[in-house]
PDB file of C-alpha atoms in Angstrom:
ATOM      1  CA  MET A   1      85.012 181.340 103.872  1.00  0.00           C
ATOM      2  CA  ALA A   2      84.783 177.674 104.851  1.00  0.00           C
ATOM      3  CA  ILE A   3      83.741 178.638 108.392  1.00  0.00           C
ATOM      4  CA  LEU A   4      81.041 180.956 107.019  1.00  0.00           C
ATOM      5  CA  GLU A   5      79.723 178.200 104.758  1.00  0.00           C
ATOM      6  CA  SER A   6      79.764 175.711 107.633  1.00  0.00           C
ATOM      7  CA  ARG A   7      77.909 178.087 109.948  1.00  0.00           C
ATOM      8  CA  THR A   8      75.312 178.805 107.256  1.00  0.00           C
ATOM      9  CA  LYS A   9      74.715 175.078 106.776  1.00  0.00           C
ATOM     10  CA  THR A  10      74.347 174.732 110.530  1.00  0.00           C
ATOM     11  CA  GLY A  11      71.670 177.445 110.551  1.00  0.00           C
ATOM     12  CA  LEU A  12      69.790 175.788 107.691  1.00  0.00           C
ATOM     13  CA  SER A  13      69.960 172.424 109.458  1.00  0.00           C
ATOM     14  CA  TRP A  14      68.493 174.071 112.559  1.00  0.00           C
ATOM     15  CA  VAL A  15      65.553 175.294 110.497  1.00  0.00           C
ATOM     16  CA  LYS A  16      64.979 171.796 109.092  1.00  0.00           C
ATOM     17  CA  GLU A  17      65.203 170.190 112.522  1.00  0.00           C
ATOM     18  CA  SER A  18      62.890 172.808 114.036  1.00  0.00           C
ATOM     19  CA  LEU A  19      60.260 172.050 111.399  1.00  0.00           C
ATOM     20  CA  GLU A  20      60.635 168.297 111.911  1.00  0.00           C
ATOM     21  CA  LEU A  21      60.309 168.739 115.665  1.00  0.00           C
ATOM     22  CA  PHE A  22      57.225 170.917 115.235  1.00  0.00           C
ATOM     23  CA  LYS A  23      55.588 168.282 113.034  1.00  0.00           C
ATOM     24  CA  THR A  24      55.881 165.652 115.768  1.00  0.00           C
ATOM     25  CA  GLN A  25      53.063 167.205 117.833  1.00  0.00           C
ATOM     26  CA  PRO A  26      51.800 170.360 116.094  1.00  0.00           C
ATOM     27  CA  SER A  27      48.654 170.665 118.220  1.00  0.00           C
ATOM     28  CA  ARG A  28      50.699 170.631 121.444  1.00  0.00           C
ATOM     29  CA  TRP A  29      53.142 173.239 120.158  1.00  0.00           C
ATOM     30  CA  MET A  30      50.336 175.503 118.945  1.00  0.00           C
ATOM     31  CA  LEU A  31      48.719 175.289 122.390  1.00  0.00           C
ATOM     32  CA  LEU A  32      52.081 176.213 123.906  1.00  0.00           C
ATOM     33  CA  ALA A  33      52.260 179.193 121.536  1.00  0.00           C
ATOM     34  CA  ILE A  34      48.705 180.238 122.455  1.00  0.00           C
ATOM     35  CA  ALA A  35      49.683 180.228 126.133  1.00  0.00           C
ATOM     36  CA  TYR A  36      52.778 182.336 125.404  1.00  0.00           C
ATOM     37  CA  VAL A  37      50.950 184.876 123.237  1.00  0.00           C
ATOM     38  CA  GLY A  38      48.068 185.101 125.716  1.00  0.00           C
ATOM     39  CA  ILE A  39      50.255 185.578 128.791  1.00  0.00           C
ATOM     40  CA  PHE A  40      53.088 187.699 127.431  1.00  0.00           C
ATOM     41  CA  MET A  41      51.497 189.657 124.572  1.00  0.00           C
ATOM     42  CA  MET A  42      47.748 189.933 125.104  1.00  0.00           C
ATOM     43  CA  LEU A  43      47.504 190.124 128.907  1.00  0.00           C
ATOM     44  CA  PRO A  44      49.933 193.060 129.305  1.00  0.00           C
ATOM     45  CA  SER A  45      47.997 195.039 126.675  1.00  0.00           C
ATOM     46  CA  ILE A  46      44.757 194.968 128.703  1.00  0.00           C
ATOM     47  CA  PRO A  47      44.137 198.392 130.317  1.00  0.00           C
ATOM     48  CA  GLY A  48      44.338 198.360 134.107  1.00  0.00           C
ATOM     49  CA  LEU A  49      46.541 195.282 134.329  1.00  0.00           C
ATOM     50  CA  GLY A  50      49.869 197.066 134.574  1.00  0.00           C
ATOM     51  CA  ILE A  51      50.951 195.069 137.618  1.00  0.00           C
ATOM     52  CA  PHE A  52      50.380 191.842 135.699  1.00  0.00           C
ATOM     53  CA  ALA A  53      52.516 193.181 132.862  1.00  0.00           C
ATOM     54  CA  LEU A  54      55.409 193.508 135.324  1.00  0.00           C
ATOM     55  CA  LEU A  55      54.741 190.012 136.632  1.00  0.00           C
ATOM     56  CA  THR A  56      54.853 188.531 133.138  1.00  0.00           C
ATOM     57  CA  VAL A  57      58.359 189.923 132.650  1.00  0.00           C
ATOM     58  CA  LEU A  58      59.489 188.262 135.881  1.00  0.00           C
ATOM     59  CA  ILE A  59      58.093 184.843 134.955  1.00  0.00           C
ATOM     60  CA  TRP A  60      59.082 185.032 131.276  1.00  0.00           C
ATOM     61  CA  PRO A  61      62.351 183.037 131.773  1.00  0.00           C
ATOM     62  CA  VAL A  62      60.343 180.337 133.578  1.00  0.00           C
ATOM     63  CA  PHE A  63      58.090 179.908 130.556  1.00  0.00           C
ATOM     64  CA  ILE A  64      61.060 179.850 128.151  1.00  0.00           C
ATOM     65  CA  ALA A  65      62.736 177.107 130.180  1.00  0.00           C
ATOM     66  CA  PHE A  66      59.455 175.172 130.300  1.00  0.00           C
ATOM     67  CA  ALA A  67      58.878 175.446 126.540  1.00  0.00           C
ATOM     68  CA  VAL A  68      62.410 174.370 125.634  1.00  0.00           C
ATOM     69  CA  MET A  69      62.259 171.427 128.051  1.00  0.00           C
ATOM     70  CA  MET A  70      58.996 170.298 126.467  1.00  0.00           C
ATOM     71  CA  TYR A  71      60.678 170.243 123.055  1.00  0.00           C
ATOM     72  CA  ARG A  72      63.662 168.456 124.596  1.00  0.00           C
ATOM     73  CA  ASN A  73      61.398 165.752 125.986  1.00  0.00           C
ATOM     74  CA  ALA A  74      59.694 165.381 122.601  1.00  0.00           C
ATOM     75  CA  GLU A  75      62.987 164.822 120.782  1.00  0.00           C
ATOM     76  CA  MET A  76      64.206 162.403 123.452  1.00  0.00           C
ATOM     77  CA  GLY A  77      60.909 160.515 123.433  1.00  0.00           C
ATOM     78  CA  LYS A  78      60.287 161.194 127.135  1.00  0.00           C
ATOM     79  CA  GLN A  79      56.674 161.228 128.271  1.00  0.00           C
ATOM     80  CA  GLU A  80      56.403 163.758 131.091  1.00  0.00           C
ATOM     81  CA  THR A  81      53.385 165.658 132.318  1.00  0.00           C
ATOM     82  CA  VAL A  82      53.331 169.426 132.571  1.00  0.00           C
ATOM     83  CA  GLN A  83      53.469 169.061 136.362  1.00  0.00           C
ATOM     84  CA  ALA A  84      56.600 166.881 136.119  1.00  0.00           C
ATOM     85  CA  VAL A  85      58.393 169.418 133.918  1.00  0.00           C
ATOM     86  CA  LEU A  86      57.439 172.275 136.235  1.00  0.00           C
ATOM     87  CA  ALA A  87      58.663 170.238 139.205  1.00  0.00           C
ATOM     88  CA  LYS A  88      62.112 170.066 137.592  1.00  0.00           C
ATOM     89  CA  ILE A  89      62.096 173.827 137.037  1.00  0.00           C
ATOM     90  CA  GLN A  90      60.773 174.675 140.514  1.00  0.00           C
ATOM     91  CA  PRO A  91      64.170 174.577 142.319  1.00  0.00           C
ATOM     92  CA  LYS A  92      65.423 177.209 139.873  1.00  0.00           C
ATOM     93  CA  PHE A  93      62.434 179.571 140.155  1.00  0.00           C
ATOM     94  CA  THR A  94      64.387 182.118 142.182  1.00  0.00           C
ATOM     95  CA  LEU A  95      67.269 182.335 139.702  1.00  0.00           C
ATOM     96  CA  LEU A  96      64.875 182.478 136.759  1.00  0.00           C
ATOM     97  CA  MET A  97      62.875 185.278 138.338  1.00  0.00           C
ATOM     98  CA  LEU A  98      66.101 187.153 139.079  1.00  0.00           C
ATOM     99  CA  LEU A  99      66.850 186.847 135.372  1.00  0.00           C
ATOM    100  CA  GLY A 100      63.363 188.216 134.697  1.00  0.00           C
ATOM    101  CA  LEU A 101      64.050 191.093 137.086  1.00  0.00           C
ATOM    102  CA  ALA A 102      67.278 191.876 135.234  1.00  0.00           C
ATOM    103  CA  CYS A 103      65.287 191.919 131.973  1.00  0.00           C
ATOM    104  CA  LEU A 104      62.754 194.280 133.543  1.00  0.00           C
ATOM    105  CA  VAL A 105      65.461 196.671 134.725  1.00  0.00           C
ATOM    106  CA  TYR A 106      67.138 196.618 131.315  1.00  0.00           C
ATOM    107  CA  ALA A 107      63.822 197.180 129.501  1.00  0.00           C
ATOM    108  CA  THR A 108      63.036 200.111 131.827  1.00  0.00           C
ATOM    109  CA  LEU A 109      66.408 201.713 131.082  1.00  0.00           C
ATOM    110  CA  ALA A 110      65.918 201.145 127.351  1.00  0.00           C
ATOM    111  CA  THR A 111      62.487 202.794 127.511  1.00  0.00           C
ATOM    112  CA  PHE A 112      64.019 205.756 129.344  1.00  0.00           C
ATOM    113  CA  LEU A 113      66.682 206.116 126.640  1.00  0.00           C
ATOM    114  CA  LEU A 114      64.019 205.985 123.917  1.00  0.00           C
ATOM    115  CA  ASN A 115      61.594 208.296 125.712  1.00  0.00           C
ATOM    116  CA  SER A 116      62.194 211.311 123.463  1.00  0.00           C
ATOM    117  CA  ASP A 117      61.763 209.169 120.324  1.00  0.00           C
ATOM    118  CA  ILE A 118      58.532 207.681 121.701  1.00  0.00           C
ATOM    119  CA  GLN A 119      57.171 211.133 122.511  1.00  0.00           C
ATOM    120  CA  GLY A 120      57.979 212.267 118.990  1.00  0.00           C
ATOM    121  CA  LEU A 121      56.076 209.339 117.487  1.00  0.00           C
ATOM    122  CA  MET A 122      53.115 209.828 119.842  1.00  0.00           C
ATOM    123  CA  SER A 123      52.527 213.245 118.323  1.00  0.00           C
ATOM    124  CA  PHE A 124      51.436 211.446 115.134  1.00  0.00           C
ATOM    125  CA  ALA A 125      49.244 208.860 116.935  1.00  0.00           C
ATOM    126  CA  ASP A 126      46.012 210.876 116.871  1.00  0.00           C
ATOM    127  CA  LYS A 127      46.266 211.581 113.166  1.00  0.00           C
ATOM    128  CA  GLY A 128      46.569 207.962 112.038  1.00  0.00           C
ATOM    129  CA  ALA A 129      45.356 207.485 108.487  1.00  0.00           C
ATOM    130  CA  GLN A 130      44.535 211.209 108.247  1.00  0.00           C
ATOM    131  CA  MET A 131      48.205 212.180 107.904  1.00  0.00           C
ATOM    132  CA  SER A 132      49.117 214.238 104.879  1.00  0.00           C
ATOM    133  CA  GLU A 133      51.955 213.165 102.624  1.00  0.00           C
ATOM    134  CA  SER A 134      54.384 215.583 104.234  1.00  0.00           C
ATOM    135  CA  GLU A 135      53.349 214.427 107.720  1.00  0.00           C
ATOM    136  CA  TYR A 136      53.813 210.813 106.674  1.00  0.00           C
ATOM    137  CA  VAL A 137      57.343 211.593 105.488  1.00  0.00           C
ATOM    138  CA  LYS A 138      58.098 213.255 108.842  1.00  0.00           C
ATOM    139  CA  PHE A 139      56.642 210.241 110.657  1.00  0.00           C
ATOM    140  CA  MET A 140      58.876 207.813 108.727  1.00  0.00           C
ATOM    141  CA  ASP A 141      61.885 210.055 109.373  1.00  0.00           C
ATOM    142  CA  LYS A 142      61.261 209.535 113.091  1.00  0.00           C
ATOM    143  CA  PHE A 143      60.022 205.930 112.933  1.00  0.00           C
ATOM    144  CA  MET A 144      62.959 204.322 111.126  1.00  0.00           C
ATOM    145  CA  PRO A 145      65.660 205.704 113.481  1.00  0.00           C
ATOM    146  CA  PHE A 146      63.467 204.630 116.416  1.00  0.00           C
ATOM    147  CA  ILE A 147      63.270 201.049 115.116  1.00  0.00           C
ATOM    148  CA  LEU A 148      67.024 200.970 114.564  1.00  0.00           C
ATOM    149  CA  LYS A 149      67.719 202.231 118.083  1.00  0.00           C
ATOM    150  CA  LEU A 150      65.203 199.756 119.522  1.00  0.00           C
ATOM    151  CA  LEU A 151      66.842 196.813 117.742  1.00  0.00           C
ATOM    152  CA  LEU A 152      70.290 197.891 118.875  1.00  0.00           C
ATOM    153  CA  LEU A 153      69.106 198.183 122.473  1.00  0.00           C
ATOM    154  CA  LEU A 154      67.280 194.846 122.390  1.00  0.00           C
ATOM    155  CA  PHE A 155      70.168 192.900 120.883  1.00  0.00           C
ATOM    156  CA  PRO A 156      72.170 192.659 124.144  1.00  0.00           C
ATOM    157  CA  LEU A 157      69.013 191.487 125.923  1.00  0.00           C
ATOM    158  CA  PHE A 158      68.416 188.901 123.203  1.00  0.00           C
ATOM    159  CA  ILE A 159      71.882 187.375 123.336  1.00  0.00           C
ATOM    160  CA  ALA A 160      71.921 187.376 127.140  1.00  0.00           C
ATOM    161  CA  THR A 161      68.606 185.503 127.441  1.00  0.00           C
ATOM    162  CA  TRP A 162      68.492 183.209 124.392  1.00  0.00           C
ATOM    163  CA  PHE A 163      70.190 180.305 126.187  1.00  0.00           C
ATOM    164  CA  SER A 164      70.411 181.432 129.826  1.00  0.00           C
ATOM    165  CA  PRO A 165      67.015 180.166 131.141  1.00  0.00           C
ATOM    166  CA  VAL A 166      67.761 176.652 129.863  1.00  0.00           C
ATOM    167  CA  LEU A 167      71.356 176.725 131.102  1.00  0.00           C
ATOM    168  CA  ILE A 168      70.094 177.613 134.571  1.00  0.00           C
ATOM    169  CA  VAL A 169      67.603 174.738 134.670  1.00  0.00           C
ATOM    170  CA  ILE A 170      69.341 171.948 132.729  1.00  0.00           C
ATOM    171  CA  ASN A 171      73.040 172.722 133.259  1.00  0.00           C
ATOM    172  CA  ASN A 172      72.671 174.123 136.795  1.00  0.00           C
ATOM    173  CA  TYR A 173      74.573 177.289 135.854  1.00  0.00           C
ATOM    174  CA  THR A 174      74.561 180.290 138.137  1.00  0.00           C
ATOM    175  CA  LEU A 175      72.790 183.394 136.886  1.00  0.00           C
ATOM    176  CA  VAL A 176      75.994 185.200 135.903  1.00  0.00           C
ATOM    177  CA  LYS A 177      77.551 182.144 134.262  1.00  0.00           C
ATOM    178  CA  ALA A 178      74.337 181.421 132.336  1.00  0.00           C
ATOM    179  CA  ILE A 179      74.211 184.970 130.970  1.00  0.00           C
ATOM    180  CA  LYS A 180      77.909 184.958 130.039  1.00  0.00           C
ATOM    181  CA  SER A 181      77.588 181.540 128.376  1.00  0.00           C
ATOM    182  CA  SER A 182      74.481 182.629 126.475  1.00  0.00           C
ATOM    183  CA  ILE A 183      76.285 185.699 125.147  1.00  0.00           C
ATOM    184  CA  ALA A 184      79.314 183.626 124.165  1.00  0.00           C
ATOM    185  CA  GLY A 185      77.163 180.971 122.473  1.00  0.00           C
ATOM    186  CA  VAL A 186      75.146 183.457 120.414  1.00  0.00           C
ATOM    187  CA  LEU A 187      78.224 185.428 119.345  1.00  0.00           C
ATOM    188  CA  GLN A 188      80.102 182.272 118.384  1.00  0.00           C
ATOM    189  CA  TYR A 189      77.200 181.086 116.229  1.00  0.00           C
ATOM    190  CA  THR A 190      76.014 184.485 114.978  1.00  0.00           C
ATOM    191  CA  VAL A 191      76.137 183.437 111.318  1.00  0.00           C
ATOM    192  CA  ALA A 192      74.240 180.186 111.936  1.00  0.00           C
ATOM    193  CA  MET A 193      71.576 181.905 114.038  1.00  0.00           C
ATOM    194  CA  GLY A 194      71.267 184.773 111.576  1.00  0.00           C
ATOM    195  CA  ALA A 195      70.779 182.366 108.674  1.00  0.00           C
ATOM    196  CA  ALA A 196      68.163 180.403 110.625  1.00  0.00           C
ATOM    197  CA  TRP A 197      66.289 183.562 111.629  1.00  0.00           C
ATOM    198  CA  LEU A 198      66.242 184.851 108.051  1.00  0.00           C
ATOM    199  CA  VAL A 199      64.954 181.559 106.646  1.00  0.00           C
ATOM    200  CA  LEU A 200      62.295 181.117 109.337  1.00  0.00           C
ATOM    201  CA  SER A 201      61.137 184.736 109.001  1.00  0.00           C
ATOM    202  CA  ALA A 202      61.025 184.500 105.213  1.00  0.00           C
ATOM    203  CA  GLY A 203      59.091 181.245 105.468  1.00  0.00           C
ATOM    204  CA  VAL A 204      56.438 182.675 107.797  1.00  0.00           C
ATOM    205  CA  MET A 205      56.124 185.836 105.687  1.00  0.00           C
ATOM    206  CA  GLY A 206      55.869 183.753 102.529  1.00  0.00           C
ATOM    207  CA  LEU A 207      53.114 181.668 104.102  1.00  0.00           C
ATOM    208  CA  MET A 208      51.271 184.834 105.104  1.00  0.00           C
ATOM    209  CA  LEU A 209      51.582 186.150 101.551  1.00  0.00           C
ATOM    210  CA  ILE A 210      50.219 182.957  99.983  1.00  0.00           C
ATOM    211  CA  VAL A 211      47.313 182.663 102.399  1.00  0.00           C
ATOM    212  CA  GLY A 212      46.696 186.409 102.074  1.00  0.00           C
ATOM    213  CA  LEU A 213      46.386 186.050  98.308  1.00  0.00           C
ATOM    214  CA  VAL A 214      43.884 183.220  98.765  1.00  0.00           C
ATOM    215  CA  ILE A 215      41.872 185.336 101.210  1.00  0.00           C
ATOM    216  CA  GLY A 216      42.077 188.228  98.744  1.00  0.00           C
ATOM    217  CA  VAL A 217      40.477 186.054  96.063  1.00  0.00           C
ATOM    218  CA  VAL A 218      37.810 184.944  98.521  1.00  0.00           C
ATOM    219  CA  GLY A 219      37.308 188.561  99.566  1.00  0.00           C
ATOM    220  CA  ALA A 220      36.597 189.564  96.006  1.00  0.00           C
ATOM    221  CA  LEU A 221      33.663 187.152  96.091  1.00  0.00           C
ATOM    222  CA  VAL A 222      32.598 187.455  99.737  1.00  0.00           C
ATOM    223  CA  PRO A 223      34.087 190.615 101.356  1.00  0.00           C
ATOM    224  CA  ALA A 224      32.625 189.883 104.802  1.00  0.00           C
ATOM    225  CA  LEU A 225      34.302 186.468 104.887  1.00  0.00           C
ATOM    226  CA  ALA A 226      37.690 187.966 104.041  1.00  0.00           C
ATOM    227  CA  GLN A 227      37.358 190.486 106.877  1.00  0.00           C
ATOM    228  CA  ALA A 228      36.721 187.627 109.295  1.00  0.00           C
ATOM    229  CA  LEU A 229      39.536 185.448 107.976  1.00  0.00           C
ATOM    230  CA  MET A 230      42.305 188.066 107.891  1.00  0.00           C
ATOM    231  CA  PRO A 231      42.670 188.450 111.702  1.00  0.00           C
ATOM    232  CA  MET A 232      42.671 184.665 111.986  1.00  0.00           C
ATOM    233  CA  LEU A 233      45.459 184.513 109.404  1.00  0.00           C
ATOM    234  CA  VAL A 234      47.634 187.000 111.283  1.00  0.00           C
ATOM    235  CA  PHE A 235      47.005 185.297 114.622  1.00  0.00           C
ATOM    236  CA  GLY A 236      47.686 181.849 113.189  1.00  0.00           C
ATOM    237  CA  CYS A 237      50.994 182.954 111.657  1.00  0.00           C
ATOM    238  CA  LEU A 238      51.977 184.563 114.964  1.00  0.00           C
ATOM    239  CA  LEU A 239      51.314 181.271 116.761  1.00  0.00           C
ATOM    240  CA  LEU A 240      53.262 179.300 114.165  1.00  0.00           C
ATOM    241  CA  ALA A 241      56.224 181.685 114.394  1.00  0.00           C
ATOM    242  CA  THR A 242      56.166 181.422 118.207  1.00  0.00           C
ATOM    243  CA  ALA A 243      56.057 177.616 118.174  1.00  0.00           C
ATOM    244  CA  LEU A 244      58.926 177.443 115.673  1.00  0.00           C
ATOM    245  CA  MET A 245      60.921 179.934 117.757  1.00  0.00           C
ATOM    246  CA  PHE A 246      60.775 177.579 120.736  1.00  0.00           C
ATOM    247  CA  ALA A 247      61.828 174.635 118.551  1.00  0.00           C
ATOM    248  CA  PHE A 248      64.714 176.679 117.128  1.00  0.00           C
ATOM    249  CA  GLN A 249      65.693 177.758 120.624  1.00  0.00           C
ATOM    250  CA  TYR A 250      65.928 174.123 121.699  1.00  0.00           C
ATOM    251  CA  VAL A 251      67.887 172.760 118.719  1.00  0.00           C
ATOM    252  CA  SER A 252      70.349 175.655 118.838  1.00  0.00           C
ATOM    253  CA  TYR A 253      70.859 175.134 122.603  1.00  0.00           C
ATOM    254  CA  ARG A 254      71.310 171.401 122.067  1.00  0.00           C
ATOM    255  CA  ASP A 255      74.023 171.846 119.433  1.00  0.00           C
ATOM    256  CA  VAL A 256      75.846 174.840 120.909  1.00  0.00           C
ATOM    257  CA  PHE A 257      76.029 173.323 124.402  1.00  0.00           C
ATOM    258  CA  ARG A 258      76.152 169.642 123.482  1.00  0.00           C
ATOM    259  CA  ALA A 259      79.481 169.175 125.262  1.00  0.00           C
ATOM    260  CA  ALA A 260      78.838 171.707 128.037  1.00  0.00           C
ATOM    261  CA  PRO A 261      79.226 170.220 131.538  1.00  0.00           C
ATOM    262  CA  VAL A 262      76.167 169.769 133.729  1.00  0.00           C
ATOM    263  CA  GLU A 263      77.185 171.148 137.102  1.00  0.00           C
ATOM    264  CA  LEU A 264      76.005 169.555 140.322  1.00  0.00           C
ATOM    265  CA  PRO A 265      73.530 171.701 142.271  1.00  0.00           C
TER     266      PRO A 265
END
């Protein structure tokens, strides 16, 4: 019980430190989040850019390492340009892209395993809001198991990549050792990370609810204004959640691997 309480306090302290770190340079972190969302969420969704979607998966670990190192510099008070940070990552590009390739292979296998579930959900895609009550019930009967399977399949990918890009760049770990250490670190601090995730998620959702209520009041007076503000609200909360995720990723890495050796290249 004492260990559980200690781990929970650790997770809550990570949330507090992530917020404090974000407040040091919020404009910089929001720009970092815009770059992440644009490259890894919006670009792959553009029709005809399938090859770029594959490329984004390969370079994803590079961006994660870059983002975490930027937060690391901010906490340490180091003034480094983007070019200087990238120059430190450059020798590890090959290993990071191999990690990205492993993620791509895993994601492809996961998609193959979920293919029948995806096909079942696609049968409801054309109906959209026109679904009858019975069709909606059937859709939810398929959707909820799909989400559960997706989360279960993504969890191994999450724990294998949460720390590994940073361990490769900062600690000079090999690809295999970085993945194994990331898995061990996440599993050892599962309670702390779970508590932090729940608090951060609840905080972002609470913020969305409050701002949504304000927009709802405005919408009652000026409907057109509410329609324009709502997408901005969703996008802004997505950026905030992304920026806080990077901060959380750094502080958790810092504490979990504080005493980890830095191996010579």
